[in-house]
Short mmCIF file of C-alpha atoms in Angstrom, two decimals:
data_model
loop_
_atom_site.label_atom_id
_atom_site.label_comp_id
_atom_site.label_asym_id
_atom_site.label_seq_id
_atom_site.Cartn_x
_atom_site.Cartn_y
_atom_site.Cartn_z
CA MET S 176 -24.00 66.64 -103.20
CA GLN S 177 -23.87 66.89 -99.42
CA ALA S 178 -21.29 64.37 -98.24
CA ASN S 179 -21.56 62.68 -94.83
CA GLY S 180 -23.62 65.41 -93.25
CA ALA S 181 -21.42 68.30 -94.33
CA GLY S 182 -23.27 71.44 -95.20
CA GLY S 183 -26.42 72.45 -93.42
CA GLY S 184 -24.32 74.50 -91.03
CA GLY S 185 -22.10 76.17 -93.62
CA GLY S 186 -18.33 76.26 -93.58
CA GLY S 187 -15.67 78.33 -91.92
CA GLY S 188 -17.28 79.01 -88.58
CA GLY S 189 -20.86 79.86 -89.61
CA ALA S 190 -23.69 79.17 -87.19
CA PRO S 191 -25.48 75.79 -87.42
CA GLY S 192 -28.38 75.64 -89.84
CA PRO S 193 -31.97 75.59 -88.66
CA ALA S 194 -32.40 71.88 -89.39
CA PRO S 195 -32.72 69.68 -86.24
CA GLU S 196 -29.54 67.81 -85.29
CA LEU S 197 -30.89 64.35 -85.94
CA ALA S 198 -33.35 65.05 -88.66
CA CYS S 199 -32.90 63.54 -92.08
CA LEU S 200 -32.22 66.12 -94.73
CA ALA S 201 -34.94 67.54 -96.88
CA ALA S 202 -33.94 65.30 -99.75
CA GLN S 203 -35.52 62.38 -97.94
CA ASN S 204 -38.84 63.81 -99.04
CA GLY S 205 -37.58 64.49 -102.52
CA GLU S 206 -36.67 68.08 -101.78
CA ALA S 207 -33.32 69.77 -102.27
CA SER S 208 -31.29 70.60 -99.22
CA PRO S 209 -30.63 74.34 -99.06
CA ALA S 210 -27.33 73.63 -97.35
CA ALA S 211 -26.08 71.70 -100.36
CA SER S 212 -26.24 74.70 -102.66
CA SER S 213 -22.74 75.87 -101.85
CA ALA S 214 -19.81 73.81 -102.98
CA GLY S 215 -17.65 75.58 -100.43
CA ASP S 216 -19.70 74.04 -97.62
CA LEU S 217 -18.91 70.47 -98.63
CA ALA S 218 -16.95 68.35 -96.17
CA HIS S 219 -16.84 64.71 -95.27
CA ALA S 220 -18.08 63.80 -91.81
CA ASN S 221 -15.32 61.23 -91.66
CA GLY S 222 -12.70 63.91 -92.03
CA LEU S 223 -11.59 62.86 -95.52
CA PRO S 224 -11.76 65.26 -98.47
CA PRO S 225 -14.84 64.95 -100.68
CA PRO S 226 -14.58 63.27 -104.09
CA ALA S 227 -13.34 65.66 -106.73
CA ALA S 228 -16.53 65.52 -108.77
CA ALA S 229 -18.63 66.39 -105.74
CA ALA S 230 -16.35 69.26 -104.77
CA THR S 231 -17.03 71.06 -108.01
CA GLY S 232 -20.68 71.39 -107.12
CA ASN S 233 -21.83 69.93 -110.46
CA ASN S 234 -23.89 67.20 -108.76
CA SER S 235 -22.02 64.44 -110.57
CA GLY S 236 -20.31 62.84 -107.56
CA PRO S 237 -20.72 59.21 -106.61
CA GLY S 238 -24.31 58.30 -105.90
CA SER S 239 -25.71 61.72 -106.74
CA HIS S 240 -28.28 59.99 -108.91
CA LEU S 241 -29.63 58.31 -105.77
CA GLY S 242 -31.06 61.51 -104.37
CA GLY S 243 -30.96 61.99 -100.60
CA ALA S 244 -28.79 64.89 -99.57
CA ALA S 245 -27.89 66.03 -103.09
CA ALA S 246 -28.63 69.52 -104.33
CA ALA S 247 -31.58 70.04 -106.67
CA PRO S 248 -30.83 68.64 -110.14
CA SER S 249 -29.91 71.15 -112.82
CA PRO S 250 -32.01 71.36 -115.99
CA ALA S 251 -29.14 69.68 -117.86
CA ALA S 252 -29.59 66.56 -115.80
CA GLY S 253 -32.28 65.26 -118.16
CA PRO S 254 -35.76 63.93 -117.59
CA ALA S 255 -34.58 61.14 -115.27
CA ALA S 256 -34.15 63.49 -112.32
CA PRO S 257 -37.85 64.47 -111.92
CA ASP S 258 -38.76 60.78 -112.04
CA LEU S 259 -36.27 60.07 -109.26
CA GLY S 260 -37.62 62.90 -107.19
CA SER S 261 -41.13 61.59 -107.71
CA GLY S 262 -39.99 58.19 -106.49
CA LEU S 263 -38.38 59.69 -103.43
CA LYS S 264 -41.59 61.46 -102.47
CA LYS S 265 -43.27 58.10 -102.25
CA LYS S 266 -40.70 56.90 -99.77
CA LYS S 267 -41.82 56.36 -96.23
CA ARG S 268 -40.22 58.75 -93.75
CA LEU S 269 -37.57 57.02 -91.68
CA SER S 270 -38.30 56.46 -88.01
CA GLN S 271 -35.91 57.70 -85.35
CA SER S 272 -34.57 54.18 -84.81
CA ASP S 273 -34.01 53.76 -88.56
CA GLU S 274 -32.02 56.99 -88.64
CA ASP S 275 -29.97 55.84 -85.66
CA VAL S 276 -29.17 52.52 -87.33
CA ILE S 277 -28.13 54.26 -90.55
CA ARG S 278 -25.81 56.57 -88.62
CA LEU S 279 -24.31 53.62 -86.72
CA ILE S 280 -23.69 51.74 -89.96
CA GLY S 281 -22.25 54.85 -91.53
CA GLN S 282 -19.86 55.38 -88.65
CA HIS S 283 -18.71 51.75 -88.83
CA LEU S 284 -18.16 51.88 -92.58
CA ASN S 285 -16.35 55.15 -92.15
CA GLY S 286 -13.99 53.46 -89.70
CA LEU S 287 -13.26 50.83 -92.33
CA GLY S 288 -12.31 53.54 -94.81
CA LEU S 289 -15.33 52.97 -97.08
CA ASN S 290 -15.88 56.69 -97.50
CA GLN S 291 -17.70 56.67 -100.83
CA THR S 292 -20.06 54.01 -99.52
CA VAL S 293 -20.81 56.24 -96.54
CA ASP S 294 -21.49 59.15 -98.88
CA LEU S 295 -23.96 57.10 -100.90
CA LEU S 296 -25.68 55.79 -97.75
CA MET S 297 -26.10 59.26 -96.29
CA GLN S 298 -27.22 60.67 -99.64
CA GLU S 299 -29.81 58.03 -100.41
CA SER S 300 -31.21 57.90 -96.87
CA GLY S 301 -31.22 61.68 -96.51
CA CYS S 302 -29.51 61.39 -93.12
CA ARG S 303 -26.32 62.96 -91.93
CA LEU S 304 -23.65 61.19 -89.97
CA GLU S 305 -22.99 64.06 -87.60
CA HIS S 306 -23.53 67.79 -87.21
CA PRO S 307 -21.55 69.89 -89.73
CA SER S 308 -19.84 71.81 -86.95
CA ALA S 309 -18.76 68.51 -85.42
CA THR S 310 -17.34 67.44 -88.77
CA LYS S 311 -15.16 70.54 -88.96
CA PHE S 312 -14.14 70.10 -85.35
CA ARG S 313 -13.09 66.49 -86.00
CA ASN S 314 -11.04 67.45 -89.05
CA HIS S 315 -9.25 70.30 -87.34
CA VAL S 316 -8.39 68.18 -84.30
CA MET S 317 -6.98 65.39 -86.46
CA GLU S 318 -4.99 67.97 -88.47
CA GLY S 319 -3.66 69.61 -85.30
CA ASP S 320 -5.10 72.98 -86.28
CA TRP S 321 -5.79 74.04 -82.72
CA ASP S 322 -6.89 77.62 -83.37
CA LYS S 323 -9.59 76.48 -85.78
CA ALA S 324 -10.56 73.68 -83.41
CA GLU S 325 -11.12 76.26 -80.67
CA ASN S 326 -13.34 78.29 -83.03
CA ASP S 327 -15.29 75.13 -83.83
CA LEU S 328 -15.73 74.59 -80.13
CA ASN S 329 -17.44 77.97 -79.87
CA GLU S 330 -19.84 76.90 -82.64
CA LEU S 331 -20.62 73.71 -80.75
CA LYS S 332 -21.30 75.56 -77.50
CA PRO S 333 -25.09 75.96 -78.10
CA LEU S 334 -25.34 72.21 -78.82
CA VAL S 335 -23.63 71.11 -75.60
CA HIS S 336 -25.95 70.64 -72.64
CA SER S 337 -23.45 71.42 -69.87
CA PRO S 338 -21.59 74.76 -69.85
CA HIS S 339 -18.76 73.11 -67.90
CA ALA S 340 -18.27 70.61 -70.72
CA ILE S 341 -16.93 73.31 -73.04
CA VAL S 342 -14.30 74.27 -70.46
CA ARG S 343 -13.22 70.63 -70.08
CA MET S 344 -13.07 70.17 -73.83
CA LYS S 345 -11.02 73.33 -74.25
CA PHE S 346 -8.65 72.14 -71.52
CA LEU S 347 -8.10 68.83 -73.33
CA LEU S 348 -7.45 70.65 -76.61
CA LEU S 349 -4.94 73.04 -75.07
CA GLN S 350 -3.22 70.19 -73.21
CA GLN S 351 -2.62 68.40 -76.52
CA LYS S 352 -1.44 71.65 -78.09
CA TYR S 353 0.96 72.23 -75.18
CA LEU S 354 2.43 68.71 -75.36
CA GLU S 355 2.93 68.90 -79.11
CA TYR S 356 4.77 72.20 -78.77
CA LEU S 357 7.02 70.64 -76.14
CA GLU S 358 7.75 67.60 -78.30
CA ASP S 359 8.67 69.89 -81.20
CA GLY S 360 11.09 71.76 -78.95
CA LYS S 361 9.00 74.96 -79.02
CA VAL S 362 9.38 75.65 -75.32
CA LEU S 363 8.42 79.35 -75.49
CA GLU S 364 5.21 78.59 -77.40
CA ALA S 365 4.39 75.82 -74.91
CA LEU S 366 4.99 78.19 -71.99
CA GLN S 367 2.69 80.73 -73.63
CA VAL S 368 -0.09 78.11 -73.88
CA LEU S 369 0.43 77.14 -70.25
CA ARG S 370 0.39 80.68 -68.88
CA CYS S 371 -2.03 82.50 -71.14
CA GLU S 372 -4.47 79.79 -72.23
CA LEU S 373 -4.56 76.86 -69.82
CA THR S 374 -4.12 78.70 -66.51
CA PRO S 375 -6.87 81.32 -67.15
CA LEU S 376 -9.40 78.50 -67.52
CA LYS S 377 -9.10 77.99 -63.74
CA TYR S 378 -9.75 74.31 -64.24
CA ASN S 379 -7.85 71.32 -62.85
CA THR S 380 -4.99 73.33 -61.37
CA GLU S 381 -3.42 70.13 -60.09
CA ARG S 382 -3.07 68.86 -63.63
CA ILE S 383 -1.61 72.22 -64.73
CA HIS S 384 1.12 71.81 -62.10
CA VAL S 385 1.90 68.38 -63.52
CA LEU S 386 2.00 69.78 -67.05
CA SER S 387 4.37 72.52 -65.99
CA GLY S 388 6.78 69.87 -64.76
CA TYR S 389 7.10 68.51 -68.30
CA LEU S 390 9.00 71.67 -69.21
CA MET S 391 12.00 70.05 -67.53
CA CYS S 392 11.99 67.03 -69.87
CA SER S 393 15.31 66.84 -71.69
CA HIS S 394 14.08 65.12 -74.85
CA ALA S 395 10.92 63.92 -76.60
CA GLU S 396 11.20 60.32 -75.37
CA ASP S 397 11.40 61.54 -71.79
CA LEU S 398 8.29 63.68 -72.33
CA ARG S 399 6.28 60.82 -73.81
CA ALA S 400 7.28 58.49 -71.00
CA LYS S 401 6.48 60.89 -68.16
CA ALA S 402 3.23 62.11 -69.72
CA GLU S 403 2.22 58.55 -70.74
CA TRP S 404 1.46 60.04 -74.12
CA GLU S 405 1.85 58.57 -77.62
CA GLY S 406 3.38 61.72 -79.03
CA LYS S 407 2.30 64.07 -81.77
CA GLY S 408 0.31 62.33 -84.48
CA THR S 409 -2.76 60.33 -85.35
CA ALA S 410 -2.70 58.01 -82.34
CA SER S 411 -2.76 60.68 -79.64
CA ARG S 412 -5.19 62.89 -81.56
CA SER S 413 -7.59 59.98 -82.06
CA LYS S 414 -7.48 59.32 -78.31
CA LEU S 415 -8.10 63.01 -77.69
CA LEU S 416 -11.08 62.95 -80.04
CA ASP S 417 -12.53 59.94 -78.20
CA LYS S 418 -12.36 61.92 -74.95
CA LEU S 419 -13.86 65.03 -76.54
CA GLN S 420 -16.75 63.04 -77.99
CA THR S 421 -17.91 62.04 -74.52
CA TYR S 422 -18.93 65.66 -73.90
CA LEU S 423 -20.97 65.98 -77.09
CA PRO S 424 -24.57 64.74 -77.43
CA PRO S 425 -24.85 61.72 -79.74
CA SER S 426 -27.10 63.78 -81.97
CA VAL S 427 -24.09 66.01 -82.67
CA MET S 428 -21.34 63.39 -82.84
CA LEU S 429 -21.67 59.67 -82.26
CA PRO S 430 -19.62 58.12 -79.46
CA PRO S 431 -16.56 56.34 -80.87
CA ARG S 432 -17.11 52.86 -82.33
CA ARG S 433 -20.70 52.88 -81.17
CA LEU S 434 -21.86 49.92 -83.26
CA GLN S 435 -19.04 47.70 -81.96
CA THR S 436 -19.92 48.75 -78.41
CA LEU S 437 -23.56 47.77 -78.87
CA LEU S 438 -22.64 44.44 -80.45
CA ARG S 439 -20.18 43.67 -77.66
CA GLN S 440 -22.83 44.45 -75.07
CA ALA S 441 -25.28 42.14 -76.83
CA VAL S 442 -22.75 39.30 -76.90
CA GLU S 443 -21.90 39.80 -73.22
CA LEU S 444 -25.59 39.81 -72.27
CA GLN S 445 -26.17 36.57 -74.16
CA ARG S 446 -23.18 35.03 -72.39
CA ASP S 447 -24.49 36.14 -69.00
CA ARG S 448 -27.88 34.54 -69.74
CA CYS S 449 -26.31 31.30 -70.98
CA LEU S 450 -26.69 28.79 -68.14
CA TYR S 451 -23.86 26.56 -69.35
CA HIS S 452 -21.32 29.18 -70.40
CA ASN S 453 -18.11 27.96 -68.82
CA THR S 454 -15.22 29.16 -70.98
CA LYS S 455 -13.04 32.22 -71.04
CA LEU S 456 -13.50 33.99 -74.36
CA ASP S 457 -11.80 36.94 -75.94
CA SER S 458 -13.89 40.11 -75.72
CA ASN S 459 -12.92 40.80 -79.31
CA LEU S 460 -15.95 40.44 -81.58
CA ASP S 461 -13.81 38.46 -84.01
CA SER S 462 -13.94 35.52 -81.60
CA VAL S 463 -17.70 35.06 -81.96
CA SER S 464 -20.27 34.87 -84.72
CA LEU S 465 -22.74 37.73 -84.84
CA LEU S 466 -25.01 35.74 -87.17
CA ILE S 467 -26.35 33.40 -84.47
CA ASP S 468 -27.25 33.66 -80.80
CA HIS S 469 -24.75 32.48 -78.23
CA VAL S 470 -25.75 29.11 -76.78
CA CYS S 471 -23.48 26.69 -74.92
CA SER S 472 -24.34 23.02 -74.93
CA ARG S 473 -24.76 20.97 -71.76
CA ARG S 474 -22.47 18.42 -73.43
CA GLN S 475 -19.56 20.80 -72.86
CA PHE S 476 -20.34 21.04 -69.14
CA PRO S 477 -18.72 18.74 -66.52
CA CYS S 478 -21.79 16.50 -66.29
CA TYR S 479 -20.26 13.21 -67.44
CA THR S 480 -18.12 10.73 -65.52
CA GLN S 481 -14.59 10.70 -66.91
CA GLN S 482 -12.90 8.54 -64.29
CA ILE S 483 -13.71 6.65 -61.08
CA LEU S 484 -10.97 6.51 -58.43
CA THR S 485 -11.30 3.46 -56.19
CA GLU S 486 -8.01 3.38 -54.23
CA HIS S 487 -9.64 4.34 -50.92
CA CYS S 488 -10.98 1.38 -48.95
CA ASN S 489 -13.66 3.20 -46.97
CA GLU S 490 -15.91 6.25 -47.12
CA VAL S 491 -14.32 9.28 -48.84
CA TRP S 492 -15.14 12.38 -46.84
CA PHE S 493 -13.33 15.17 -48.63
CA CYS S 494 -11.65 16.18 -51.89
CA LYS S 495 -9.86 19.35 -52.92
CA PHE S 496 -7.92 20.43 -56.03
CA SER S 497 -4.68 22.32 -55.52
CA ASN S 498 -4.65 26.02 -56.34
CA ASP S 499 -2.71 25.43 -59.57
CA GLY S 500 -5.13 22.68 -60.59
CA THR S 501 -2.40 20.08 -61.13
CA LYS S 502 -3.22 17.88 -58.12
CA LEU S 503 -6.21 16.54 -56.21
CA ALA S 504 -6.14 15.57 -52.52
CA THR S 505 -8.76 13.16 -51.16
CA GLY S 506 -9.34 12.30 -47.48
CA SER S 507 -11.05 9.17 -46.24
CA LYS S 508 -12.37 7.33 -43.22
CA ASP S 509 -9.60 4.82 -44.00
CA THR S 510 -7.20 7.35 -42.29
CA THR S 511 -5.30 8.23 -45.49
CA VAL S 512 -4.88 11.23 -47.72
CA ILE S 513 -4.17 10.41 -51.36
CA ILE S 514 -2.51 12.96 -53.65
CA TRP S 515 -3.45 12.54 -57.31
CA GLN S 516 -1.64 14.05 -60.31
CA VAL S 517 -3.75 15.62 -63.08
CA ASP S 518 -2.50 14.95 -66.60
CA PRO S 519 -2.53 18.35 -68.37
CA ASP S 520 -3.42 16.81 -71.73
CA THR S 521 -5.86 13.98 -71.02
CA HIS S 522 -7.16 15.42 -67.72
CA LEU S 523 -6.95 11.91 -66.25
CA LEU S 524 -5.67 11.39 -62.70
CA LYS S 525 -3.06 8.97 -61.40
CA LEU S 526 -2.01 8.22 -57.82
CA LEU S 527 1.03 10.26 -56.78
CA LYS S 528 1.39 9.81 -52.99
CA THR S 529 -0.46 8.29 -50.05
CA LEU S 530 -0.17 10.08 -46.69
CA GLU S 531 -0.97 7.73 -43.80
CA GLY S 532 -1.37 7.87 -40.04
CA HIS S 533 -4.49 9.95 -39.40
CA ALA S 534 -5.97 8.09 -36.47
CA TYR S 535 -9.48 9.51 -36.81
CA GLY S 536 -9.86 9.61 -40.57
CA VAL S 537 -9.64 12.77 -42.73
CA SER S 538 -12.70 14.98 -43.13
CA TYR S 539 -11.15 18.27 -44.27
CA ILE S 540 -8.09 19.31 -46.31
CA ALA S 541 -6.57 22.72 -47.08
CA TRP S 542 -3.76 23.45 -49.57
CA SER S 543 -1.27 26.20 -48.76
CA PRO S 544 -1.35 29.14 -51.24
CA ASP S 545 1.82 27.86 -52.96
CA ASP S 546 0.58 24.22 -52.90
CA ASN S 547 3.73 23.07 -51.09
CA TYR S 548 1.92 22.09 -47.89
CA LEU S 549 -1.35 20.51 -46.95
CA VAL S 550 -3.24 20.56 -43.64
CA ALA S 551 -5.58 17.69 -42.81
CA CYS S 552 -8.34 17.70 -40.17
CA GLY S 553 -10.34 14.85 -38.69
CA PRO S 554 -14.03 14.39 -37.87
CA ASP S 555 -15.96 15.89 -34.95
CA ASP S 556 -14.18 13.89 -32.24
CA CYS S 557 -10.69 14.73 -33.50
CA SER S 558 -8.52 17.33 -31.76
CA GLU S 559 -5.44 16.97 -33.99
CA LEU S 560 -4.13 18.58 -37.17
CA TRP S 561 -1.56 17.14 -39.61
CA LEU S 562 0.73 19.38 -41.65
CA TRP S 563 2.26 17.58 -44.65
CA ASN S 564 4.98 18.48 -47.13
CA VAL S 565 3.30 17.62 -50.42
CA HIS S 566 6.49 17.17 -52.46
CA THR S 567 8.33 14.88 -50.05
CA GLY S 568 5.33 13.23 -48.39
CA GLU S 569 6.89 14.08 -45.00
CA LEU S 570 4.71 14.83 -41.98
CA ARG S 571 5.96 18.29 -41.07
CA THR S 572 4.13 18.42 -37.75
CA LYS S 573 1.13 17.13 -35.87
CA MET S 574 -0.48 19.58 -33.47
CA SER S 575 -3.19 19.63 -30.86
CA GLN S 576 -4.21 22.36 -28.43
CA SER S 577 -6.51 20.43 -26.13
CA HIS S 578 -8.05 16.98 -26.20
CA GLU S 579 -11.41 18.66 -25.70
CA ASP S 580 -11.07 20.59 -28.97
CA SER S 581 -12.93 19.55 -32.09
CA LEU S 582 -10.85 20.79 -35.02
CA THR S 583 -12.82 20.06 -38.16
CA SER S 584 -11.87 22.88 -40.54
CA VAL S 585 -8.84 24.95 -41.48
CA ALA S 586 -7.99 27.92 -43.73
CA TRP S 587 -4.62 29.35 -44.77
CA ASN S 588 -3.65 32.98 -44.52
CA PRO S 589 -2.82 34.36 -48.01
CA ASP S 590 0.81 34.84 -46.95
CA GLY S 591 1.18 31.05 -46.61
CA LYS S 592 2.82 31.37 -43.19
CA ARG S 593 -0.21 30.95 -40.94
CA PHE S 594 -3.53 29.15 -40.87
CA VAL S 595 -6.60 29.22 -38.65
CA THR S 596 -8.66 26.29 -37.45
CA GLY S 597 -12.26 25.92 -36.40
CA GLY S 598 -14.34 23.30 -34.65
CA GLN S 599 -17.82 22.18 -33.86
CA ARG S 600 -18.34 24.14 -30.68
CA GLY S 601 -20.04 27.45 -31.23
CA GLN S 602 -20.34 26.80 -34.94
CA PHE S 603 -23.44 27.97 -36.80
CA TYR S 604 -25.15 25.19 -38.73
CA GLN S 605 -27.75 25.66 -41.39
CA CYS S 606 -29.04 22.95 -43.69
CA GLY S 607 -29.06 23.49 -47.43
CA VAL S 608 -26.99 25.54 -49.84
CA HIS S 609 -27.31 29.28 -49.29
CA LEU S 610 -25.56 32.25 -50.94
CA TRP S 611 -24.62 35.12 -48.63
CA ASP S 612 -23.48 38.66 -49.34
CA LEU S 613 -20.63 39.14 -46.87
CA GLN S 614 -20.44 42.89 -47.36
CA ASP S 615 -24.11 43.57 -46.70
CA ARG S 616 -24.48 40.52 -44.43
CA VAL S 617 -27.67 39.35 -46.05
CA LEU S 618 -28.89 36.08 -47.50
CA VAL S 619 -28.94 36.41 -51.30
CA ARG S 620 -30.36 33.10 -52.46
CA LYS S 621 -31.40 29.62 -51.31
CA TYR S 622 -30.67 26.85 -53.77
CA GLN S 623 -33.21 24.11 -54.19
CA GLY S 624 -32.87 20.38 -54.79
CA VAL S 625 -30.16 19.23 -52.40
CA THR S 626 -31.00 16.81 -49.59
CA GLN S 627 -29.18 17.36 -46.30
CA GLY S 628 -30.16 16.53 -42.75
CA PHE S 629 -27.71 14.18 -41.08
CA TYR S 630 -24.24 14.74 -42.52
CA THR S 631 -21.84 17.60 -43.22
CA ILE S 632 -21.73 18.25 -46.97
CA HIS S 633 -19.14 20.55 -48.54
CA SER S 634 -20.22 22.75 -51.45
CA CYS S 635 -18.03 24.92 -53.67
CA PHE S 636 -17.93 27.69 -56.23
CA GLY S 637 -16.40 26.83 -59.57
CA GLY S 638 -16.30 27.13 -63.33
CA HIS S 639 -15.14 30.12 -65.32
CA ASN S 640 -15.37 33.27 -63.22
CA GLU S 641 -16.81 31.05 -60.44
CA ASP S 642 -20.26 31.47 -61.93
CA PHE S 643 -21.43 28.08 -60.67
CA ILE S 644 -22.10 26.34 -57.36
CA ALA S 645 -21.79 22.58 -56.90
CA SER S 646 -22.80 20.46 -53.94
CA GLY S 647 -23.10 16.86 -52.89
CA SER S 648 -26.30 15.51 -51.40
CA GLU S 649 -27.62 12.72 -49.22
CA ASP S 650 -29.71 11.47 -52.15
CA HIS S 651 -26.45 10.26 -53.83
CA LYS S 652 -26.43 13.06 -56.43
CA VAL S 653 -24.24 16.03 -57.30
CA TYR S 654 -26.19 19.25 -57.90
CA ILE S 655 -24.96 22.21 -59.96
CA TRP S 656 -26.56 25.65 -60.02
CA HIS S 657 -25.77 28.81 -61.89
CA LYS S 658 -25.31 31.27 -59.06
CA ARG S 659 -28.17 33.44 -60.40
CA SER S 660 -30.67 30.57 -60.49
CA GLU S 661 -32.23 28.84 -57.51
CA LEU S 662 -33.06 25.71 -59.51
CA PRO S 663 -30.27 23.28 -60.45
CA ILE S 664 -29.09 23.24 -64.05
CA ALA S 665 -27.66 19.75 -63.66
CA GLU S 666 -28.17 16.71 -61.40
CA LEU S 667 -25.33 14.21 -61.73
CA THR S 668 -25.95 10.56 -60.90
CA GLY S 669 -23.51 7.69 -60.43
CA HIS S 670 -22.66 7.55 -56.75
CA THR S 671 -24.54 4.97 -54.69
CA ARG S 672 -24.32 6.64 -51.27
CA THR S 673 -24.14 10.16 -49.82
CA VAL S 674 -21.91 12.57 -51.74
CA ASN S 675 -19.92 14.36 -49.03
CA CYS S 676 -17.85 16.86 -50.99
CA VAL S 677 -17.43 18.43 -54.40
CA SER S 678 -14.35 20.29 -55.69
CA TRP S 679 -14.10 22.23 -58.96
CA ASN S 680 -10.69 22.49 -60.60
CA PRO S 681 -9.72 26.19 -60.36
CA GLN S 682 -7.64 26.06 -63.56
CA ILE S 683 -9.71 23.66 -65.68
CA PRO S 684 -13.32 24.90 -65.65
CA SER S 685 -14.54 21.68 -67.29
CA MET S 686 -13.22 19.38 -64.50
CA MET S 687 -14.88 18.58 -61.19
CA ALA S 688 -14.41 15.91 -58.51
CA SER S 689 -16.88 14.41 -56.02
CA ALA S 690 -16.23 12.22 -52.94
CA SER S 691 -18.78 9.78 -51.60
CA ASP S 692 -19.52 7.33 -48.81
CA ASP S 693 -19.53 4.64 -51.50
CA GLY S 694 -15.71 4.74 -51.26
CA THR S 695 -15.14 6.30 -54.69
CA VAL S 696 -14.06 9.64 -56.11
CA ARG S 697 -15.65 10.55 -59.44
CA ILE S 698 -14.04 12.91 -61.92
CA TRP S 699 -16.58 14.77 -64.04
CA GLY S 700 -16.01 16.40 -67.41
CA PRO S 701 -17.63 17.13 -70.78
CA ALA S 702 -19.40 14.49 -72.82
CA PRO S 703 -17.06 12.00 -74.50
CA PHE S 704 -16.05 12.36 -78.14
CA ILE S 705 -16.11 16.16 -77.90
CA ASP S 706 -13.17 17.87 -79.56
CA HIS S 707 -11.36 19.33 -76.55
CA GLN S 708 -10.11 22.24 -78.63
CA ASN S 709 -13.68 23.26 -79.29
CA ILE S 710 -14.48 23.15 -75.59
CA GLU S 711 -12.59 26.42 -75.29
CA GLU S 712 -14.76 28.01 -77.95
CA GLU S 713 -18.36 29.08 -78.06
CA CYS S 714 -20.93 26.48 -78.96
CA SER S 715 -23.60 27.56 -81.35
CA SER S 716 -25.85 24.51 -81.19
CA MET S 717 -28.75 24.10 -78.80
CA ASP S 718 -28.52 21.42 -76.13
CA SER S 719 -30.27 18.28 -77.34
#
């Protein structure tokens, strides 16, 4: 039988057979494959030796009764064989996509070590996993038989679209050969490869200079460290094979782990299209179910009031979580800043400190990068800034440049040593929530729903990967958009007056705060009675 696409091209350096690279073998139509007539041509596409029964050429290997790529049955096989052949002739010819799927499944099973299953699949379907020359090439690379691998490369040359690709592949092969000689202490052989094989390629001379420097390595560990190389063996050769496969057409040899790549892309696409996806998930396919589509429930989103903070005695103009997500600062018309502590387990907030003495009220707050300091600004008619030590509650300094200034915003330099302030004069105002591309300096998207006309309202990015935008509104609501969608995905009600500011916890994607003229700060989170452990996992149920 022809195992995993071996045969067709013959063994030991013969030219590829006339069959097309992707075509199913003749056995798919109930005919014998001429390439399967020679037992010497048998080889597994997965690089493992064929089963002993198959290697004898007596057509008694696993699954040979299923037809496919097996050689024509001998007269001793009995009357059952013609019946099987007759049944195969009635089979519908596989489409190109069917062949691709079979090859993908075969490659995946092969990676799991289910070699006999792969043989049966290829035999019954009449497909081959990869080109016979590619099979030999794979085997010789994994065995470290570099001379034979180079000969295989010459066989593959007509199948490679770019002539430069062969040179690059040969360079990678010789580089591995050179490093393995060095690791084995065969310095003269390594020098011979460098001078007489790598250098004449006239390719990547800079890399050749680097390789020549490895001759000075005193021992194998030093070589592996400097070359960032795993050393002689399966690991480094598998990596080499992955690189070599990128130069070969998929019809000749499939890209490594192609099925897993396609599945991962499908999962990522579903996540990107999920409006409520707000958790960090492992990219490993083991963390998701492939049996159902990815759907996150709105009940896991911060759309539900968890806590109402009422300690301010007037309008609350601003709120901002610290960079580490452990504290929340709120500023009010009542001239105070309140620092709240976030409980890491319950996500409930309790009052930590009250900072008093802001004569004009507090309309803007900025945390230093290390969260040790906090700068507070006043409303439009305020020309002063307050710098507070968060840990001690001490007013570090109060500053003012001119009584005519209007300092209403502030931002820290990333080094934490400086900050800049801005005011009303010369400022550009535009109503609504708009997304801008700062690099191209263009307006990307206008978000709909929010009401703004009289008051300054502070919006924010938030959620996992900052995929969401939240904003207050003069209609007493909090609006949330996915940044790719102009229409809101959630409208949160509860406040009774204008919502001036929204802040999303940078470390807890399911927590958000909003400050309102009704004198309260609302903390938003997932729906109650949800297992908080499951909030960090994918939800497979549709939103009700």
